[in-house]
């Protein structure tokens, strides 16, 4: 089943063509009007240069007028001859037959009955185009109509292709495939969502999560912010660095730059409640701090980091390179990657 786009939106068309397997584009004067296009001829010329096959309307009240309109469009200087769309009618099938005799492709559309489809087939229509959504709006069995068209073509050997049009949703596309139609033309809003599925998204997320756990290392995601204080600095200095980093702790080092411990926002609240504001000018060494922080090597796998946070039930761990702290891994970093759930906050 060939895939066509039903649109006159140039950005949509470019996006659809990026798939690489769109066979053509169907248009209508109504689409152009709704999209604010006033230079229809200019739009047709531009579209002909964009798509593999363009289908445009050749309107007329008589066969002569239909042929004349087709010839006028051809004279615009298109990239290649388009498929001419002609509404079904007695005059329309005559116009179709004349255009086909001249070697042009014709899409006979606005078909609602099998009898109409039969007349288009006899006239040599390249495409037979019933409208699924519109038929269903009026309470008709559109799917049976498409099945009957396909059956008639197969039974009698007509060269026409059945085009499934007036697509409203993804279920229409599924039904089109099951009916055996040759072409399905659809709006980009439907086309771009055909690959979407919640179970697929869940499975893909799990694969990415497990791949990251087994291949990515702590140093690959550690935050650039690395608030570090010497134990001889004041609590006020530690508070400033902690606030600027937007982390819940500041790493403490000794005179040689080796990890000495951590001072957390929890420590800050407890110390202020116990001893008051007077401690702000005291050194961190004098106030006291945790000398046994949870640490992880920068080259450790994320899987190890996840296990440590779960086991220790902490929000942050210090990332070290040997004895020196090089950053902080926060639980939020792992949650954003989908490696931990919100329950670990």
Short mmCIF file of C-alpha atoms in Angstrom, two decimals:
data_model
loop_
_atom_site.label_atom_id
_atom_site.label_comp_id
_atom_site.label_asym_id
_atom_site.label_seq_id
_atom_site.Cartn_x
_atom_site.Cartn_y
_atom_site.Cartn_z
CA UNK A 1 0.00 0.00 0.00
CA UNK A 2 1.58 3.25 -1.15
CA UNK A 3 1.67 6.12 1.31
CA UNK A 4 0.60 9.62 0.19
CA UNK A 5 0.38 12.85 2.15
CA UNK A 6 -2.83 14.89 2.03
CA UNK A 7 -1.72 18.48 2.62
CA UNK A 8 -0.71 21.86 1.19
CA UNK A 9 1.34 22.92 4.24
CA UNK A 10 4.90 23.27 2.94
CA UNK A 11 6.50 22.62 6.35
CA UNK A 12 4.39 19.51 6.84
CA UNK A 13 5.30 18.31 3.37
CA UNK A 14 9.02 18.73 4.05
CA UNK A 15 8.65 16.86 7.33
CA UNK A 16 6.75 14.00 5.65
CA UNK A 17 9.23 13.73 2.78
CA UNK A 18 11.97 13.30 5.39
CA UNK A 19 10.62 9.78 5.96
CA UNK A 20 12.04 8.99 2.53
CA UNK A 21 9.22 6.73 1.29
CA UNK A 22 6.27 9.04 0.66
CA UNK A 23 5.07 8.27 -2.87
CA UNK A 24 3.08 11.43 -3.54
CA UNK A 25 0.92 14.34 -2.44
CA UNK A 26 -2.83 14.92 -2.78
CA UNK A 27 -4.26 18.43 -2.64
CA UNK A 28 -7.63 20.16 -2.87
CA UNK A 29 -8.71 23.74 -3.52
CA UNK A 30 -10.37 23.63 -0.09
CA UNK A 31 -7.04 22.86 1.59
CA UNK A 32 -5.42 25.77 -0.20
CA UNK A 33 -8.22 28.13 0.79
CA UNK A 34 -8.04 27.06 4.44
CA UNK A 35 -4.27 27.45 4.42
CA UNK A 36 -4.52 31.01 3.13
CA UNK A 37 -3.00 30.32 -0.30
CA UNK A 38 -4.10 32.92 -2.83
CA UNK A 39 -1.70 32.10 -5.67
CA UNK A 40 -2.91 28.58 -6.46
CA UNK A 41 -0.87 28.28 -9.64
CA UNK A 42 2.29 29.36 -7.84
CA UNK A 43 1.63 26.82 -5.10
CA UNK A 44 1.12 24.05 -7.67
CA UNK A 45 4.44 24.87 -9.35
CA UNK A 46 6.25 24.89 -5.99
CA UNK A 47 4.65 21.63 -4.88
CA UNK A 48 5.54 19.91 -8.16
CA UNK A 49 9.20 20.55 -7.40
CA UNK A 50 8.93 19.08 -3.91
CA UNK A 51 7.16 15.74 -4.28
CA UNK A 52 7.58 12.57 -6.40
CA UNK A 53 3.99 12.78 -7.61
CA UNK A 54 1.53 15.66 -7.30
CA UNK A 55 -2.24 15.28 -7.59
CA UNK A 56 -4.13 18.49 -8.40
CA UNK A 57 -7.68 19.38 -9.32
CA UNK A 58 -8.72 19.81 -12.97
CA UNK A 59 -12.22 21.26 -12.64
CA UNK A 60 -14.67 21.82 -15.45
CA UNK A 61 -18.36 21.47 -16.24
CA UNK A 62 -17.68 19.70 -19.54
CA UNK A 63 -15.03 17.27 -20.80
CA UNK A 64 -13.59 20.07 -22.94
CA UNK A 65 -13.30 22.36 -19.93
CA UNK A 66 -11.66 19.61 -17.85
CA UNK A 67 -9.09 18.94 -20.57
CA UNK A 68 -8.52 22.67 -21.08
CA UNK A 69 -7.89 23.15 -17.35
CA UNK A 70 -5.44 20.25 -17.34
CA UNK A 71 -3.57 21.73 -20.31
CA UNK A 72 -3.50 25.14 -18.59
CA UNK A 73 -1.92 23.56 -15.51
CA UNK A 74 0.63 21.72 -17.66
CA UNK A 75 1.60 25.02 -19.27
CA UNK A 76 2.61 26.44 -15.86
CA UNK A 77 5.99 24.77 -16.18
CA UNK A 78 5.70 21.95 -13.62
CA UNK A 79 8.56 19.65 -12.74
CA UNK A 80 6.62 16.72 -14.22
CA UNK A 81 3.01 16.08 -15.33
CA UNK A 82 0.73 15.78 -12.29
CA UNK A 83 -2.13 13.39 -11.64
CA UNK A 84 -5.30 15.28 -12.48
CA UNK A 85 -8.11 14.97 -9.94
CA UNK A 86 -11.61 14.96 -11.42
CA UNK A 87 -14.84 14.67 -9.40
CA UNK A 88 -17.06 11.76 -10.44
CA UNK A 89 -19.88 12.68 -12.85
CA UNK A 90 -20.93 11.82 -16.37
CA UNK A 91 -18.87 14.72 -17.66
CA UNK A 92 -16.06 13.85 -15.29
CA UNK A 93 -15.62 10.30 -16.57
CA UNK A 94 -15.64 11.60 -20.14
CA UNK A 95 -12.93 14.07 -19.20
CA UNK A 96 -11.03 11.28 -17.47
CA UNK A 97 -11.15 9.11 -20.59
CA UNK A 98 -9.85 11.96 -22.78
CA UNK A 99 -7.00 12.77 -20.40
CA UNK A 100 -6.05 9.11 -20.19
CA UNK A 101 -6.04 8.95 -24.01
CA UNK A 102 -3.46 11.74 -23.93
CA UNK A 103 -1.29 9.69 -21.57
CA UNK A 104 -2.05 11.54 -18.33
CA UNK A 105 -2.92 9.97 -14.99
CA UNK A 106 -6.33 10.77 -13.50
CA UNK A 107 -7.74 10.41 -9.99
CA UNK A 108 -11.54 10.22 -10.09
CA UNK A 109 -12.59 11.20 -6.59
CA UNK A 110 -15.57 12.19 -4.41
CA UNK A 111 -16.82 8.64 -4.95
CA UNK A 112 -19.50 7.32 -2.59
CA UNK A 113 -20.99 4.32 -4.42
CA UNK A 114 -19.72 1.23 -6.19
CA UNK A 115 -21.55 2.28 -9.34
CA UNK A 116 -19.61 5.55 -9.39
CA UNK A 117 -16.38 3.60 -8.89
CA UNK A 118 -17.31 1.26 -11.75
CA UNK A 119 -17.81 4.15 -14.17
CA UNK A 120 -14.43 5.59 -13.18
CA UNK A 121 -12.77 2.21 -13.74
CA UNK A 122 -14.36 1.89 -17.17
CA UNK A 123 -13.10 5.38 -18.02
CA UNK A 124 -9.57 4.21 -17.27
CA UNK A 125 -9.06 6.15 -14.02
CA UNK A 126 -5.59 5.69 -12.59
CA UNK A 127 -7.00 6.11 -9.08
CA UNK A 128 -10.47 5.45 -7.65
CA UNK A 129 -10.92 7.61 -4.56
CA UNK A 130 -13.82 7.07 -2.13
CA UNK A 131 -13.80 9.16 1.05
CA UNK A 132 -13.85 7.06 4.20
CA UNK A 133 -14.40 9.72 6.84
CA UNK A 134 -17.12 11.53 4.93
CA UNK A 135 -18.96 8.30 4.14
CA UNK A 136 -18.90 7.27 7.79
CA UNK A 137 -20.13 10.72 8.82
CA UNK A 138 -23.27 9.96 6.81
CA UNK A 139 -23.71 6.50 8.31
CA UNK A 140 -22.42 4.49 5.32
CA UNK A 141 -20.21 1.39 5.54
CA UNK A 142 -17.09 2.92 4.02
CA UNK A 143 -14.89 -0.09 4.70
CA UNK A 144 -17.21 -2.40 2.76
CA UNK A 145 -17.12 0.09 -0.10
CA UNK A 146 -13.31 -0.09 -0.31
CA UNK A 147 -13.37 -3.90 -0.12
CA UNK A 148 -15.88 -4.01 -2.99
CA UNK A 149 -13.77 -1.69 -5.15
CA UNK A 150 -10.67 -3.82 -4.61
CA UNK A 151 -12.67 -6.99 -5.37
CA UNK A 152 -14.09 -5.56 -8.61
CA UNK A 153 -10.62 -4.50 -9.81
CA UNK A 154 -9.19 -7.94 -9.02
CA UNK A 155 -12.17 -9.78 -10.53
CA UNK A 156 -12.32 -7.89 -13.84
CA UNK A 157 -8.70 -6.87 -14.24
CA UNK A 158 -9.09 -3.10 -14.20
CA UNK A 159 -5.86 -1.08 -14.03
CA UNK A 160 -7.23 1.42 -11.51
CA UNK A 161 -5.78 1.70 -8.01
CA UNK A 162 -8.07 2.24 -5.03
CA UNK A 163 -7.05 5.20 -2.88
CA UNK A 164 -8.22 5.33 0.74
CA UNK A 165 -8.86 9.01 1.52
CA UNK A 166 -10.56 11.24 4.09
CA UNK A 167 -8.43 9.61 6.79
CA UNK A 168 -9.31 10.86 10.26
CA UNK A 169 -7.26 8.67 12.60
CA UNK A 170 -4.81 5.77 12.84
CA UNK A 171 -7.62 3.19 12.84
CA UNK A 172 -8.49 4.28 9.30
CA UNK A 173 -4.95 3.39 8.21
CA UNK A 174 -5.22 -0.06 9.77
CA UNK A 175 -8.56 -0.60 8.03
CA UNK A 176 -7.08 0.59 4.73
CA UNK A 177 -4.39 -2.08 4.88
CA UNK A 178 -6.88 -4.81 5.73
CA UNK A 179 -9.18 -3.89 2.84
CA UNK A 180 -6.33 -4.32 0.37
CA UNK A 181 -6.41 -0.82 -1.12
CA UNK A 182 -3.43 0.20 -3.20
CA UNK A 183 -2.90 3.71 -1.82
CA UNK A 184 -3.68 5.55 1.40
CA UNK A 185 -3.46 9.34 1.57
CA UNK A 186 -3.59 10.96 4.97
CA UNK A 187 -2.94 14.21 6.86
CA UNK A 188 0.42 14.63 8.55
CA UNK A 189 -1.27 14.71 11.96
CA UNK A 190 -2.16 11.04 11.46
CA UNK A 191 1.01 10.02 9.63
CA UNK A 192 3.45 11.29 12.26
CA UNK A 193 1.73 9.29 15.02
CA UNK A 194 1.57 5.90 13.29
CA UNK A 195 4.75 4.71 15.01
CA UNK A 196 3.59 5.88 18.45
CA UNK A 197 2.54 3.38 21.11
CA UNK A 198 2.73 3.62 24.89
CA UNK A 199 4.07 0.08 25.25
CA UNK A 200 6.77 0.77 22.68
CA UNK A 201 7.71 3.97 24.50
CA UNK A 202 7.89 2.10 27.81
CA UNK A 203 10.03 -0.66 26.36
CA UNK A 204 12.38 1.83 24.67
CA UNK A 205 12.76 3.75 27.94
CA UNK A 206 13.63 0.53 29.75
CA UNK A 207 16.24 -0.40 27.15
CA UNK A 208 17.82 3.05 27.43
CA UNK A 209 17.76 2.86 31.22
CA UNK A 210 19.44 -0.51 31.34
CA UNK A 211 21.98 0.46 28.69
CA UNK A 212 22.88 3.59 30.64
CA UNK A 213 23.24 1.61 33.86
CA UNK A 214 25.65 -0.82 32.21
CA UNK A 215 27.66 1.59 30.04
CA UNK A 216 27.59 5.13 31.40
CA UNK A 217 29.88 6.17 34.21
CA UNK A 218 29.39 8.59 37.06
CA UNK A 219 31.81 11.09 35.54
CA UNK A 220 29.60 11.28 32.42
CA UNK A 221 26.70 12.88 34.29
CA UNK A 222 28.25 14.45 37.39
CA UNK A 223 27.25 18.06 37.84
CA UNK A 224 29.70 20.82 37.01
CA UNK A 225 28.82 22.48 40.31
CA UNK A 226 31.27 21.19 42.93
CA UNK A 227 30.90 23.23 46.14
CA UNK A 228 34.03 22.65 48.21
CA UNK A 229 35.08 24.26 51.50
CA UNK A 230 38.16 23.93 53.63
CA UNK A 231 37.29 22.86 57.15
CA UNK A 232 38.78 26.13 58.34
CA UNK A 233 36.17 28.21 56.48
CA UNK A 234 33.16 29.66 58.26
CA UNK A 235 29.68 28.22 58.19
CA UNK A 236 28.54 31.38 56.42
CA UNK A 237 31.00 30.70 53.59
CA UNK A 238 29.78 27.10 53.36
CA UNK A 239 26.15 28.28 53.20
CA UNK A 240 26.91 30.64 50.31
CA UNK A 241 28.65 27.92 48.28
CA UNK A 242 25.87 25.44 48.99
CA UNK A 243 23.20 27.93 47.89
CA UNK A 244 25.05 28.96 44.73
CA UNK A 245 25.48 25.34 43.68
CA UNK A 246 21.79 24.54 44.26
CA UNK A 247 22.87 21.33 45.95
CA UNK A 248 22.01 20.10 49.41
CA UNK A 249 25.55 19.79 50.66
CA UNK A 250 29.05 21.23 50.53
CA UNK A 251 32.08 18.95 50.39
CA UNK A 252 34.77 19.57 52.98
CA UNK A 253 38.50 19.08 52.37
CA UNK A 254 41.59 19.24 54.52
CA UNK A 255 44.66 21.36 53.95
CA UNK A 256 45.91 18.91 51.30
CA UNK A 257 42.64 18.99 49.36
CA UNK A 258 41.67 15.46 50.38
CA UNK A 259 38.10 14.63 51.29
CA UNK A 260 37.43 15.34 54.95
CA UNK A 261 33.64 15.10 55.07
CA UNK A 262 30.42 16.88 54.15
CA UNK A 263 28.13 19.49 55.63
CA UNK A 264 24.49 19.18 54.50
CA UNK A 265 21.47 21.44 54.54
CA UNK A 266 20.08 19.09 57.18
CA UNK A 267 23.14 19.70 59.35
CA UNK A 268 22.65 23.43 58.89
CA UNK A 269 19.05 23.35 60.13
CA UNK A 270 19.92 21.22 63.14
CA UNK A 271 22.90 23.39 64.14
CA UNK A 272 20.92 26.63 63.82
CA UNK A 273 18.04 25.25 65.86
CA UNK A 274 20.40 24.01 68.56
CA UNK A 275 22.94 26.85 68.78
CA UNK A 276 21.35 29.86 67.02
CA UNK A 277 22.73 32.39 64.53
CA UNK A 278 25.94 32.86 66.47
CA UNK A 279 27.45 29.83 64.78
CA UNK A 280 27.50 31.51 61.35
CA UNK A 281 30.93 33.02 61.98
CA UNK A 282 32.41 29.84 63.42
CA UNK A 283 34.48 27.46 61.32
CA UNK A 284 32.99 24.28 60.00
CA UNK A 285 35.64 22.36 61.95
CA UNK A 286 34.50 23.96 65.19
CA UNK A 287 30.80 23.35 64.53
CA UNK A 288 31.22 19.75 63.48
CA UNK A 289 30.39 17.81 60.33
CA UNK A 290 29.95 14.31 58.98
CA UNK A 291 33.34 12.69 58.50
CA UNK A 292 32.02 9.54 56.82
CA UNK A 293 30.13 10.69 53.72
CA UNK A 294 28.96 8.24 51.08
CA UNK A 295 31.33 8.41 48.12
CA UNK A 296 31.68 6.84 44.71
CA UNK A 297 34.54 6.76 42.25
CA UNK A 298 34.15 8.93 39.16
CA UNK A 299 34.79 5.89 36.95
CA UNK A 300 32.12 3.76 38.60
CA UNK A 301 29.12 2.66 36.51
CA UNK A 302 25.79 4.39 37.06
CA UNK A 303 24.44 1.03 38.12
CA UNK A 304 26.75 1.20 41.16
CA UNK A 305 25.59 4.73 41.94
CA UNK A 306 21.93 3.68 41.84
CA UNK A 307 22.62 0.75 44.15
CA UNK A 308 24.47 2.99 46.63
CA UNK A 309 21.70 5.62 46.77
CA UNK A 310 19.06 2.94 47.27
CA UNK A 311 21.05 1.18 49.98
CA UNK A 312 22.20 4.29 51.84
CA UNK A 313 18.87 6.11 51.37
CA UNK A 314 20.61 9.44 50.76
CA UNK A 315 19.93 12.28 48.34
CA UNK A 316 23.54 12.98 47.34
CA UNK A 317 26.86 11.19 47.15
CA UNK A 318 30.32 12.69 46.73
CA UNK A 319 32.17 11.75 43.56
CA UNK A 320 35.88 11.23 44.12
CA UNK A 321 38.99 10.70 42.07
CA UNK A 322 41.27 8.94 44.47
CA UNK A 323 41.07 10.98 47.69
CA UNK A 324 39.95 14.23 46.08
CA UNK A 325 36.32 15.22 45.55
CA UNK A 326 35.49 16.07 41.93
CA UNK A 327 31.74 16.58 42.15
CA UNK A 328 28.42 15.60 43.62
CA UNK A 329 25.89 13.12 42.22
CA UNK A 330 22.38 14.06 43.29
CA UNK A 331 19.37 11.75 43.28
CA UNK A 332 17.63 14.22 40.93
CA UNK A 333 20.29 13.53 38.30
CA UNK A 334 19.37 9.85 38.24
CA UNK A 335 15.64 10.53 38.32
CA UNK A 336 15.91 12.80 35.26
CA UNK A 337 17.63 9.97 33.39
CA UNK A 338 14.84 7.59 34.38
CA UNK A 339 17.23 5.46 36.44
CA UNK A 340 15.34 6.09 39.68
CA UNK A 341 11.71 6.80 40.44
CA UNK A 342 10.25 9.81 42.25
CA UNK A 343 9.82 7.67 45.34
CA UNK A 344 13.55 8.08 46.01
CA UNK A 345 13.24 11.83 46.61
#
